[in-house]
XYZ file of C-alpha atoms in Angstrom:
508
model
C -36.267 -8.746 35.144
C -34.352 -5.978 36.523
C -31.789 -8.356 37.948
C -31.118 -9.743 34.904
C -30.556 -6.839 33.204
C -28.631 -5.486 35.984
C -26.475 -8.685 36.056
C -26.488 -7.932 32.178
C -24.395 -4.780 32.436
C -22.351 -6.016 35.322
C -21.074 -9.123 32.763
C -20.354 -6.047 30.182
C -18.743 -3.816 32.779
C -16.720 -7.009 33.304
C -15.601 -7.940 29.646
C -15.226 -3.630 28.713
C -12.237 -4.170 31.789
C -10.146 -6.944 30.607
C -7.293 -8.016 32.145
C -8.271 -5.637 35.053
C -7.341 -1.742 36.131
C -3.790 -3.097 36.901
C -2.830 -4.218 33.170
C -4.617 -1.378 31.642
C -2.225 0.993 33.613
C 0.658 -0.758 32.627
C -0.408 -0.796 28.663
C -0.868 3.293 29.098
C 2.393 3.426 30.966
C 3.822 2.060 27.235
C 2.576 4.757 25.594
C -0.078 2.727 23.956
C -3.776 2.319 24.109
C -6.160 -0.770 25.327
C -7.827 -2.718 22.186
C -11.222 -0.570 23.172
C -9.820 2.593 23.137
C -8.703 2.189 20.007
C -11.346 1.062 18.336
C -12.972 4.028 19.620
C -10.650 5.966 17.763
C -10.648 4.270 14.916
C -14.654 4.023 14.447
C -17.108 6.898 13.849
C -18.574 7.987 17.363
C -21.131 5.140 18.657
C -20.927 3.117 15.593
C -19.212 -0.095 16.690
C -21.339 -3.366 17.282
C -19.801 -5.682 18.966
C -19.521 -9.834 18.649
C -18.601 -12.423 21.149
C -18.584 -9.875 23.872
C -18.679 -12.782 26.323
C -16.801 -15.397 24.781
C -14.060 -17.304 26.579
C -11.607 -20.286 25.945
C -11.954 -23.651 26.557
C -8.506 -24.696 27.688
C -8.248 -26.652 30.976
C -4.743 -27.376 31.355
C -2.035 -25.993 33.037
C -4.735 -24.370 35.995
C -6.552 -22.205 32.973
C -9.534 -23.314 33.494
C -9.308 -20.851 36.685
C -9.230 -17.766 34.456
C -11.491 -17.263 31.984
C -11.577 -13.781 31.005
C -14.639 -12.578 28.866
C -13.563 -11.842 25.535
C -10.737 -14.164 25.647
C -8.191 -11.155 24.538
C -9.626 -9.561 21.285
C -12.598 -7.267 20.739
C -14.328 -7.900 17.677
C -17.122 -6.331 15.382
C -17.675 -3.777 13.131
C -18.873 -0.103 12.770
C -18.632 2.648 10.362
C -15.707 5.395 9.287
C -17.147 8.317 7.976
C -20.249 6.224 7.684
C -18.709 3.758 5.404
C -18.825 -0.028 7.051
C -15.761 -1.837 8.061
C -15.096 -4.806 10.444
C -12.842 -5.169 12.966
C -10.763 -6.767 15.680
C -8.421 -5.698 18.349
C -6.020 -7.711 20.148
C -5.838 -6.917 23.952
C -2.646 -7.295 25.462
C -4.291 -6.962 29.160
C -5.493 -10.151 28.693
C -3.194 -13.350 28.604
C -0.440 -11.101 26.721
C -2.966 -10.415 23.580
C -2.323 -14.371 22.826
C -4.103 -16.195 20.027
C -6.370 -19.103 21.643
C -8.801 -21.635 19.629
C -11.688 -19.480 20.111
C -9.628 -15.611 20.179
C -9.196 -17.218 16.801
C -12.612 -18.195 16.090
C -13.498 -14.682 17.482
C -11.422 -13.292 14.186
C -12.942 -15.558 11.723
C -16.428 -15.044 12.094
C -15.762 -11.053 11.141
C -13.554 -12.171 8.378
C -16.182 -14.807 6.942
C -18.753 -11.942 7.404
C -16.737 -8.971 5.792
C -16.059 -11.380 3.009
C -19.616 -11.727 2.887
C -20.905 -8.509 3.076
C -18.217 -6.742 1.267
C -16.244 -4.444 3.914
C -12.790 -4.007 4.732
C -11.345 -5.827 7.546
C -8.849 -3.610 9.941
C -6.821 -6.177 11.899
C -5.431 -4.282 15.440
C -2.354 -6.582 16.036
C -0.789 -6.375 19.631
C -0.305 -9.989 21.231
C 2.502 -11.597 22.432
C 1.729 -15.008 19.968
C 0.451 -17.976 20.533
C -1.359 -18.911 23.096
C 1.531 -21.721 24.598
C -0.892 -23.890 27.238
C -3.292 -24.810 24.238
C -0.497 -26.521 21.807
C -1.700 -26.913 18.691
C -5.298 -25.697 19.298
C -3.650 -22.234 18.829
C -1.339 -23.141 15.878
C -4.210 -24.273 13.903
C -6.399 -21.047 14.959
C -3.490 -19.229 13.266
C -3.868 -21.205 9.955
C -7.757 -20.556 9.802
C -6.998 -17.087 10.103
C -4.749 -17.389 7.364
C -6.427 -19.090 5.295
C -9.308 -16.036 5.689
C -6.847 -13.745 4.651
C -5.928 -15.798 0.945
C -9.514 -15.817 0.433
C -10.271 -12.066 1.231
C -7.460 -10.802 -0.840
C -8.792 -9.155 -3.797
C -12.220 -9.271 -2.593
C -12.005 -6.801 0.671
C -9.389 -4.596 1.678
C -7.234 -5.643 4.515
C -5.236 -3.368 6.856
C -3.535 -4.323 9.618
C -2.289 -1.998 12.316
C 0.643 -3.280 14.788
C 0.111 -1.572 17.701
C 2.402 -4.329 19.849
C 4.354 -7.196 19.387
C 3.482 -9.410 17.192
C 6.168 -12.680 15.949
C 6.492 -15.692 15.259
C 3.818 -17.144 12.949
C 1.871 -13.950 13.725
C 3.420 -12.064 11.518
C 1.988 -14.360 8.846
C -1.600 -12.897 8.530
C -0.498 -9.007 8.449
C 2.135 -10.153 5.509
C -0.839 -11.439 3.509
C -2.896 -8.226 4.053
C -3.079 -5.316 1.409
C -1.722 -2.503 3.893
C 0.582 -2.833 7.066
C 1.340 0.367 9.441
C 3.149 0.613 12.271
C 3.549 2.599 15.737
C 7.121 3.742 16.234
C 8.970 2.428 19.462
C 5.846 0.600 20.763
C 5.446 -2.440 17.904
C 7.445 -4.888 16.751
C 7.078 -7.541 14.046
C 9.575 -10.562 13.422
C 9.568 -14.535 12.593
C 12.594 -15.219 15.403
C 12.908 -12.994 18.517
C 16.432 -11.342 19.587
C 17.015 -14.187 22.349
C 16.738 -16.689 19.071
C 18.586 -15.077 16.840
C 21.591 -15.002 19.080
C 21.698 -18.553 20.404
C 21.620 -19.395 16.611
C 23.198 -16.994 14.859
C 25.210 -15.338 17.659
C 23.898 -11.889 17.026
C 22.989 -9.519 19.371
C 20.156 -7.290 18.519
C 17.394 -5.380 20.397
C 13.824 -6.059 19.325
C 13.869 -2.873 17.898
C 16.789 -3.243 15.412
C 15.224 -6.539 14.450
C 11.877 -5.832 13.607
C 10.288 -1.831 14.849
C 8.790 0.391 12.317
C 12.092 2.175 10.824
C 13.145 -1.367 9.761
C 10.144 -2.414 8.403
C 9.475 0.605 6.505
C 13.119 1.264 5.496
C 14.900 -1.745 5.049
C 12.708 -4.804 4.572
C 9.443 -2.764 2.599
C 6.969 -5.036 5.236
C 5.618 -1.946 6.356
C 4.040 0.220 4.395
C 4.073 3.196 6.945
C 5.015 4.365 10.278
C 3.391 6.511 12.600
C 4.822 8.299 16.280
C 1.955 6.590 18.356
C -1.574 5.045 18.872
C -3.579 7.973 18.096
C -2.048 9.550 14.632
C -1.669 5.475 13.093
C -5.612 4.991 13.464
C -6.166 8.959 12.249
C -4.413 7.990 9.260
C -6.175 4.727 8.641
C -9.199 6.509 8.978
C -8.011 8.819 6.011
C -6.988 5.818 3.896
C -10.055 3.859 4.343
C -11.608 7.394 2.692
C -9.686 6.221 -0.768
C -10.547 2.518 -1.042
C -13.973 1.102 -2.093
C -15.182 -1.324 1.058
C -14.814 -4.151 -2.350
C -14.209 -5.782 -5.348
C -17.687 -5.073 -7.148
C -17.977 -1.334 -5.827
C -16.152 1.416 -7.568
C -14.124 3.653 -4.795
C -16.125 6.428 -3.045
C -16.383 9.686 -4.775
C -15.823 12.797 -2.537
C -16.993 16.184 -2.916
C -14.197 18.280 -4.922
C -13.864 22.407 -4.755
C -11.104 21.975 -7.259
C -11.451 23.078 -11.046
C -10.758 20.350 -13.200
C -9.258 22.594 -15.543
C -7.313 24.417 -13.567
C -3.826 25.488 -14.898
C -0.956 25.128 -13.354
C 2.079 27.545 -15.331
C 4.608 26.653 -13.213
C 4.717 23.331 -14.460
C 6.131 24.598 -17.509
C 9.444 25.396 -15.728
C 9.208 22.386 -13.635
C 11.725 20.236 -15.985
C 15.494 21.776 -15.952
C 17.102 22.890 -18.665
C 20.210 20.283 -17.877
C 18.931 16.958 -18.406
C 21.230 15.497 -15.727
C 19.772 17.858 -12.836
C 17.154 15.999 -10.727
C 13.736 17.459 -9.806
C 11.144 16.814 -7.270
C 8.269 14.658 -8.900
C 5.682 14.663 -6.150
C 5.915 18.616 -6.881
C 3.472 17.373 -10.056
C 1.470 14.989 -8.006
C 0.276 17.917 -5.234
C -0.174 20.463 -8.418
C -2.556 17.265 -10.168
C -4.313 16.414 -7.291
C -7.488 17.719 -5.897
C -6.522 20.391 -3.331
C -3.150 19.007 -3.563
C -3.863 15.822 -1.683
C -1.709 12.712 -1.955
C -1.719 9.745 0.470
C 1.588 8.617 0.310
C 2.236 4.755 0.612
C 5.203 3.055 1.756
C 7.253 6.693 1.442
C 10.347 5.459 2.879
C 11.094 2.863 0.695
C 12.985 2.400 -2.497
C 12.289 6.402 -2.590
C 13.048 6.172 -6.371
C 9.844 5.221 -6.987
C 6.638 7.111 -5.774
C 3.203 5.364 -4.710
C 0.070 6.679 -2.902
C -3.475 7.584 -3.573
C -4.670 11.129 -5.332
C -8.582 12.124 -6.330
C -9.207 13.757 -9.756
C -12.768 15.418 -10.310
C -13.056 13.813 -6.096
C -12.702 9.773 -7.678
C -9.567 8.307 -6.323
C -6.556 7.148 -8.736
C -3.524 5.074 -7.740
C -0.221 6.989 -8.627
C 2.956 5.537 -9.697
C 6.244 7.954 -10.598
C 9.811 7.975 -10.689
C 11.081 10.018 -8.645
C 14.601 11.638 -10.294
C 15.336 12.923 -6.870
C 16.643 9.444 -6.155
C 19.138 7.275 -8.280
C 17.819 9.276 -11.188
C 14.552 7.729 -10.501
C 16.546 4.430 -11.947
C 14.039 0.916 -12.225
C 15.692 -1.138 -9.361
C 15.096 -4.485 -7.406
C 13.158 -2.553 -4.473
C 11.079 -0.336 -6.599
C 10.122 -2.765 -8.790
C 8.727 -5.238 -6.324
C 6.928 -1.871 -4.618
C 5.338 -0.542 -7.695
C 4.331 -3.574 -8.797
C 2.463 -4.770 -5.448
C 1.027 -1.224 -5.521
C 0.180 -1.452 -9.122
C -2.125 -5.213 -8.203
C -3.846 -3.701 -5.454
C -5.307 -1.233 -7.706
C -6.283 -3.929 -10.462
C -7.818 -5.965 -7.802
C -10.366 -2.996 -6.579
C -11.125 -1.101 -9.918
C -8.874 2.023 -8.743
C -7.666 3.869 -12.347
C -3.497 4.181 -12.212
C -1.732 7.446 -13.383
C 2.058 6.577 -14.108
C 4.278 9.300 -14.216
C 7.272 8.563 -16.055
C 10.954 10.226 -16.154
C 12.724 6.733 -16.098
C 16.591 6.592 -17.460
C 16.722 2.700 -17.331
C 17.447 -0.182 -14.839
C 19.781 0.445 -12.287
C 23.083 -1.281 -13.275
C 25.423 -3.146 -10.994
C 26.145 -6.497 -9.705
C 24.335 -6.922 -6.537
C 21.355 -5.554 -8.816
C 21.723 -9.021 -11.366
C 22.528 -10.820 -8.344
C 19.492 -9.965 -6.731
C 17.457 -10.896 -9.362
C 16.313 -7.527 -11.205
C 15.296 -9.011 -14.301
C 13.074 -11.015 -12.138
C 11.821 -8.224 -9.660
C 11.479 -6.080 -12.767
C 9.488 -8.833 -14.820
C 7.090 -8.185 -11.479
C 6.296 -4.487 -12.374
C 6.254 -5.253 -16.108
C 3.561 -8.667 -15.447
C 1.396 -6.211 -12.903
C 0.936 -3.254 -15.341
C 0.369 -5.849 -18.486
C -2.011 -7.870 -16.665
C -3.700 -4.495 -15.635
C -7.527 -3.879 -17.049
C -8.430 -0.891 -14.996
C -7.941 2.622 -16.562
C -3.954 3.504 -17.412
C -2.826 7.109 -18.009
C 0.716 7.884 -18.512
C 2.820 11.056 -18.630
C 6.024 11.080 -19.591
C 7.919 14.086 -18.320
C 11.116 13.462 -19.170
C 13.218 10.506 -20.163
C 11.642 7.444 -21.156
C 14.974 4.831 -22.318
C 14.988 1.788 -22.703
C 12.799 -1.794 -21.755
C 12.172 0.531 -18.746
C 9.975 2.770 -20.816
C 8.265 0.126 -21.855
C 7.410 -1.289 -18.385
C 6.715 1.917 -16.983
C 2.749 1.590 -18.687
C 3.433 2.323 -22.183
C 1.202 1.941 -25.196
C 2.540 -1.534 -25.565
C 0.970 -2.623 -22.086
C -2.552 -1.668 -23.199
C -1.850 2.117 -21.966
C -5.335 4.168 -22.614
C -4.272 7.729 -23.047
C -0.135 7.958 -23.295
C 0.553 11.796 -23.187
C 4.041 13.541 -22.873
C 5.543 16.716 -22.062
C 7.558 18.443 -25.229
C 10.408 17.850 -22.928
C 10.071 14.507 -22.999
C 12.756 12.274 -24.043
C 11.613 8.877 -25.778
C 14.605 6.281 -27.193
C 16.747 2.965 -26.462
C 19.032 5.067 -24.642
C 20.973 8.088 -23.858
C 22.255 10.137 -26.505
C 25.741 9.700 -25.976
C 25.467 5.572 -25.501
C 23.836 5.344 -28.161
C 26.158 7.596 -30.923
C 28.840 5.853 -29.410
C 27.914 2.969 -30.290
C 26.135 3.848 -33.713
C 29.583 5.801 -34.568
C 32.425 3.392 -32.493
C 35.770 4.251 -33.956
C 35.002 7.981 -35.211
C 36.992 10.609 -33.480
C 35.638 12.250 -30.741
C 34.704 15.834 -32.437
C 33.113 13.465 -34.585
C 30.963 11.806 -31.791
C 30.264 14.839 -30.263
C 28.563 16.681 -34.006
C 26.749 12.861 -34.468
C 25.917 13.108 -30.179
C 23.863 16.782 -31.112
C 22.573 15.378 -34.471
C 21.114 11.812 -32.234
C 19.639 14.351 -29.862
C 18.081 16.515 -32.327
C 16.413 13.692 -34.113
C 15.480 11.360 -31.103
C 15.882 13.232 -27.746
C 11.990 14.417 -27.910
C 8.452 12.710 -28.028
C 8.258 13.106 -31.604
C 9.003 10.217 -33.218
C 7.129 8.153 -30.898
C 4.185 10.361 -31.643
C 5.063 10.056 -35.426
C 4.319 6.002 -34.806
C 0.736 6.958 -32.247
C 3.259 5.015 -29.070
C 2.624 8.783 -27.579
C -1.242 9.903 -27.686
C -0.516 13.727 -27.706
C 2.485 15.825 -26.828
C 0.686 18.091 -24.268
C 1.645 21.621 -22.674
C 2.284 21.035 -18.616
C 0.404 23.465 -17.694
C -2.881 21.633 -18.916
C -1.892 18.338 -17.170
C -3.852 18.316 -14.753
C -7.096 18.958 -16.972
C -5.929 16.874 -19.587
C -5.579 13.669 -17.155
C -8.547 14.148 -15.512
C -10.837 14.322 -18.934
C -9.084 11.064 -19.382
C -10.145 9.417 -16.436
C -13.667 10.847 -17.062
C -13.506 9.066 -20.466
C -12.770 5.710 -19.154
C -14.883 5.542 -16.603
C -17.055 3.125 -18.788
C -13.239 0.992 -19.513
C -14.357 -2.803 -20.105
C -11.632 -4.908 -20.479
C -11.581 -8.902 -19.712
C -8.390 -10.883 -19.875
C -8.570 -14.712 -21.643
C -9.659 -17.308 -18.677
C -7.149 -18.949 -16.151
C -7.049 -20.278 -12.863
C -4.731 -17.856 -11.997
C -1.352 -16.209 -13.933
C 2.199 -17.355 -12.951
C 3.328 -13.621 -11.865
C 7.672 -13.913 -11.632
C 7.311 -13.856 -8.325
């Protein structure tokens, strides 16, 4: 008995290793962590169970049948974070590169087929070099299974995936497809072609960096929804994210003990709008003095920064937030925010998270490349996503409201539940000067300037939309905070169903 047990832990001692003491002191002379060590991290202390400890491929060409690694190059199971159960894998780049075999593949599956079963989030640990090239298509078709887990998990778990590595070519595929993608700076890499591709195509020379790390993915492209300076702070911060989301579909999302009054009142709010409607404020300044102790988890912050997304808790339940930011293009509707809000907005349909929209919204972003690009089909996106919504909608509108963009930004129209605004707020077709000039073309200018002041007396103000019940109440800023949370409180019992369909037809 004791042998076997001894020859037990020598078979463990033998898997925990990898690709051997060599490998793991070239991944920590990267910078980065092995797949175990970050688990670790990841994973409330002495939580994680692991599968298919001993597992290794079946590939006998090309002399592999010589090594045969336990594990086969990912570490799979699951465990808890903050005592809240999640599954997970980890690629290990010590062993054959991180590369995707038949059964590395198989390996992911079985946690994805039981997460979908037993309702956790899945937390993918990308860091593999691709597939694995000696099997052929034995590793292409692993790649579509796991795909093919990650359609049918969307909506029903939440998927993150962490790149900790490289990870191209049809790789990429799976992360794309999950709800939440973050990213180590200077360490990971995501693309569909590599540099030494791109330039005997295309001719262009570009480092790996340039063509896929973290600042392009979370400035330029929007594939990433965050970046993080190393192994360590990315997993902290997926730990804190995992705090906000329910573990599925048919649970609501945790609540957390609050020391914040619900009614708390917040004065300063009442100077927060200026008194020139041209000059630009800072909107997350309202999102920190709404929140419970001013927390916000911010996601994808450095993209299309006219628009705002991230997580808050009210009365310690979490609530999605979407705002225009006026910092930014005047907190303009364009292509990119569009197609960000939006995605943000059907996450938190799919898992029963209430959205708060804060609105100071001049209008769509004018301009050529804009039409070119498509806006009125990007901004169909955001307009589809909040319509489509059931979950609880709560809109303030701070400012300006103009246009079809107040109407996509959750208005009444879109089945908005409570629809509050500031007395500052400004609700119309447009600008006060557009519109008299239009209204009055052909009058002399000191005439279009006494009809400009008359337009903005009558319309520039939430009145008249409160005259028609578009606007709920015309509330003082100062009582935001308590007025949104009652709100929430009152629709926590929301039942809404939409009329039957296979699926919509979202302009995508």
């Amino acid at each position: 008995m004791k042998d076997i047990l001894s020859e037990l832990e020598a078979r463990r001692e033998d898997a925990r290793q990898g690709g051997g003491a060599r490998r793991i002191e070239a991944q920590h002379a990267k910078g980065k962590l092995t797949a175990r060590e970050r688990i670790e991290l990841l994973l409330d202390e002495d939580s994680f169970e692991e599968f298919d400890m001993f597992v290794a491929h079946r590939c006998a060409d090309f002399g592999m049948q010589a090594q045969r690694p336990a594990g086969d190059g990912v570490v799979t199971g699951w465990g808890t974070i903050n005592g809240r159960m999640v599954y997970v894998f980890s690629q290990d780049f010590t062993v054959f590169g991180g590369s995707l075999s038949e059964t590395h593949a198989q390996k992911i599956c079985k946690i994805m087929d039981m997460a979908v079963q037993n309702g956790a989030p899945v937390i993918g640990i990308n860091d593999s070099g691709g597939a694995r090239i000696q099997e052929g298509v034995a590793s292409l078709a692993g790649y579509a299974e796991v795909f093919q887990r990650n359609i049918m998990a969307s909506g029903v778990v939440p998927q993150i995936s962490v790149i900790m590595g490289p990870c191209a070519g049809g790789a990429v595929y799976s992360p794309a497809m999950t709800d939440f993608i973050f990213m180590v700076k200077d360490t990971s890499y995501m693309f569909v072609t590599g540099p030494d591709v791109v330039k005997t195509v295309t001719n262009e020379v570009v480092t790996a960096e340039e063509l896929g790390g973290a600042s392009t993915h979370t400035k330029k492209s929007s594939v990433a929804d965050g970046a993080f300076e190393n192994d360590v702070e990315a997993l902290a911060e997926v730990r804190r994210l995992v705090d906000f989301l329910p573990l599925n579909n048919r649970e609501k999302p945790p609540v957390r003990p609050f020391f914040d009054d619900p009614a708390r009142a917040e004065t300063s709010l009442d100077t927060l709008i200026p008194a020139n409607p041209n000059t630009p404020y800072d909107m997350k300044e309202l999102i920190h003095k709404l929140a419970d102790e001013g927390d916000f988890y911010e996601i994808q912050e450095d993209f299309a920064k006219n628009i705002v997304t991230g997580f808050v808790r009210l009365e310690g339940q979490t609530v999605g937030v979407v705002a225009n930011q006026p910092m930014v293009l005047a907190g303009c509707l364009d292509i990119d925010s569009s197609r960000k809000a939006a995605r943000f907005v059907r996450f938190c349909d799919a898992f029963e998270i209430p959205i708060l929209t804060l609105v100071d919204v001049p209008g769509f972003l004018p301009g050529t490349s804009q039409e070119y690009g498509g806006v009125i089909k990007h901004g169909a996106k955001l307009l589809f996503a909040y319509g489509e919504a059931t979950v609880p909608k709560v809109t303030v509108i701070t400012r300006k409201a103009y246009g079809g963009a107040y109407d996509v930004m959750a208005s009444k129209h879109l089945r908005g539940d409570f629809n509050y605004a500031w007395p500052t707020a400004e609700i119309a077709v447009m600008g006060a000067k557009g519109a008299t000039e239009i209204i009055h073309r052909g009058k002399s200018p000191e005439e279009i300037e006494a009809e400009t002041k008359h337009y903005e007396d009558r319309f520039a103000n939430p009145f008249v939309a409160a005259e028609k019940g578009f606007i709920d109440e015309v509330i003082m800023p100062r009582n935001t905070r308590k007025r949104v949370a009652r709100a929430f409180a009152s629709l926590r019992g929301k039942q809404l169903q939409n009329p039957w369909k296979k699926h919509d037809n979202i302009p995508l």
